[in-house]
């Protein structure tokens, strides 16, 4: 909706906006909400940064050198996780007239089964007709 609205809004030309909701969630809170909405139960185990760096170093070596494919965890990813990544979506919401649900409600809508008779509408992963 934001992209569609931006290309038809002359004042949006040359603007850069964060497209995000108002909630500020830690990675752990984000994962907990995803698990809750999808009805899954998983044990989340915090790993100290030093152990995570060691794990990433070993995985990078094993996957890239021996497995000839990208590692599922890299030291660069860990660096990004240590930085705040908080956007302010309010300017885009105001300029483009956007409103959106909270993360949990948006996730529920995204993962909802396809609506009968709504062919061609994307309702979630793998649900494009």
PDB file of C-alpha atoms in Angstrom, residues 59-126:
ATOM      1  CA  UNK A  59      29.819 -22.060  10.606  1.00  0.00           C
ATOM      2  CA  UNK A  60      31.302 -19.593   8.108  1.00  0.00           C
ATOM      3  CA  UNK A  61      34.340 -21.827   7.702  1.00  0.00           C
ATOM      4  CA  UNK A  62      32.370 -25.077   7.445  1.00  0.00           C
ATOM      5  CA  UNK A  63      29.717 -23.822   5.047  1.00  0.00           C
ATOM      6  CA  UNK A  64      31.762 -21.605   2.745  1.00  0.00           C
ATOM      7  CA  UNK A  65      34.971 -23.602   2.583  1.00  0.00           C
ATOM      8  CA  UNK A  66      33.766 -27.163   2.956  1.00  0.00           C
ATOM      9  CA  UNK A  67      30.099 -26.973   1.993  1.00  0.00           C
ATOM     10  CA  UNK A  68      30.500 -24.467  -0.855  1.00  0.00           C
ATOM     11  CA  UNK A  69      27.416 -22.521   0.233  1.00  0.00           C
ATOM     12  CA  UNK A  70      26.532 -19.547   2.456  1.00  0.00           C
ATOM     13  CA  UNK A  71      26.593 -19.945   6.203  1.00  0.00           C
ATOM     14  CA  UNK A  72      23.241 -19.728   8.040  1.00  0.00           C
ATOM     15  CA  UNK A  73      24.922 -17.433  10.576  1.00  0.00           C
ATOM     16  CA  UNK A  74      27.693 -14.913   9.946  1.00  0.00           C
ATOM     17  CA  UNK A  75      29.728 -12.516  12.053  1.00  0.00           C
ATOM     18  CA  UNK A  76      28.260  -9.634  10.020  1.00  0.00           C
ATOM     19  CA  UNK A  77      24.741 -10.698  11.012  1.00  0.00           C
ATOM     20  CA  UNK A  78      25.786 -10.657  14.654  1.00  0.00           C
ATOM     21  CA  UNK A  79      27.154  -7.127  14.262  1.00  0.00           C
ATOM     22  CA  UNK A  80      23.814  -5.996  12.840  1.00  0.00           C
ATOM     23  CA  UNK A  81      21.931  -7.669  15.702  1.00  0.00           C
ATOM     24  CA  UNK A  82      23.968  -5.669  18.210  1.00  0.00           C
ATOM     25  CA  UNK A  83      22.901  -2.343  16.698  1.00  0.00           C
ATOM     26  CA  UNK A  84      19.573  -0.672  17.341  1.00  0.00           C
ATOM     27  CA  UNK A  85      17.385  -1.009  14.295  1.00  0.00           C
ATOM     28  CA  UNK A  86      14.428   1.177  15.152  1.00  0.00           C
ATOM     29  CA  UNK A  87      12.502   2.991  12.473  1.00  0.00           C
ATOM     30  CA  UNK A  88      10.001   5.811  12.750  1.00  0.00           C
ATOM     31  CA  UNK A  89       7.035   5.048  10.507  1.00  0.00           C
ATOM     32  CA  UNK A  90       4.995   8.086  11.539  1.00  0.00           C
ATOM     33  CA  UNK A  91       6.289  10.430   8.765  1.00  0.00           C
ATOM     34  CA  UNK A  92       5.311   7.890   6.062  1.00  0.00           C
ATOM     35  CA  UNK A  93       1.970   7.211   7.736  1.00  0.00           C
ATOM     36  CA  UNK A  94       1.158  10.931   7.760  1.00  0.00           C
ATOM     37  CA  UNK A  95       2.423  11.713   4.249  1.00  0.00           C
ATOM     38  CA  UNK A  96       0.766   8.728   2.602  1.00  0.00           C
ATOM     39  CA  UNK A  97      -2.305   8.419   4.796  1.00  0.00           C
ATOM     40  CA  UNK A  98      -1.340   4.953   5.972  1.00  0.00           C
ATOM     41  CA  UNK A  99      -2.836   3.024   8.834  1.00  0.00           C
ATOM     42  CA  UNK A 100      -1.887  -0.476   9.791  1.00  0.00           C
ATOM     43  CA  UNK A 101      -2.537  -3.090  12.435  1.00  0.00           C
ATOM     44  CA  UNK A 102      -0.098  -4.001  15.174  1.00  0.00           C
ATOM     45  CA  UNK A 103       2.511  -6.653  14.458  1.00  0.00           C
ATOM     46  CA  UNK A 104       0.508  -9.534  15.938  1.00  0.00           C
ATOM     47  CA  UNK A 105      -2.706  -8.628  14.090  1.00  0.00           C
ATOM     48  CA  UNK A 106      -0.834  -8.018  10.820  1.00  0.00           C
ATOM     49  CA  UNK A 107       0.859 -11.400  11.138  1.00  0.00           C
ATOM     50  CA  UNK A 108      -2.500 -13.092  11.713  1.00  0.00           C
ATOM     51  CA  UNK A 109      -3.898 -11.429   8.582  1.00  0.00           C
ATOM     52  CA  UNK A 110      -0.824 -12.328   6.525  1.00  0.00           C
ATOM     53  CA  UNK A 111      -0.961 -15.971   7.542  1.00  0.00           C
ATOM     54  CA  UNK A 112      -4.738 -16.292   7.176  1.00  0.00           C
ATOM     55  CA  UNK A 113      -6.066 -18.847   4.682  1.00  0.00           C
ATOM     56  CA  UNK A 114      -6.970 -17.522   1.228  1.00  0.00           C
ATOM     57  CA  UNK A 115     -10.353 -15.872   0.915  1.00  0.00           C
ATOM     58  CA  UNK A 116     -12.647 -17.735  -1.503  1.00  0.00           C
ATOM     59  CA  UNK A 117     -13.295 -15.667  -4.602  1.00  0.00           C
ATOM     60  CA  UNK A 118     -10.248 -13.433  -4.040  1.00  0.00           C
ATOM     61  CA  UNK A 119      -8.165 -14.951  -6.842  1.00  0.00           C
ATOM     62  CA  UNK A 120      -4.952 -13.119  -7.602  1.00  0.00           C
ATOM     63  CA  UNK A 121      -4.668 -11.565  -4.154  1.00  0.00           C
ATOM     64  CA  UNK A 122      -1.607 -12.409  -2.122  1.00  0.00           C
ATOM     65  CA  UNK A 123      -2.640 -13.523   1.367  1.00  0.00           C
ATOM     66  CA  UNK A 124       0.569 -14.992   2.665  1.00  0.00           C
ATOM     67  CA  UNK A 125       3.523 -17.217   1.858  1.00  0.00           C
ATOM     68  CA  UNK A 126       2.867 -19.534  -1.050  1.00  0.00           C
TER      69      UNK A 126
END
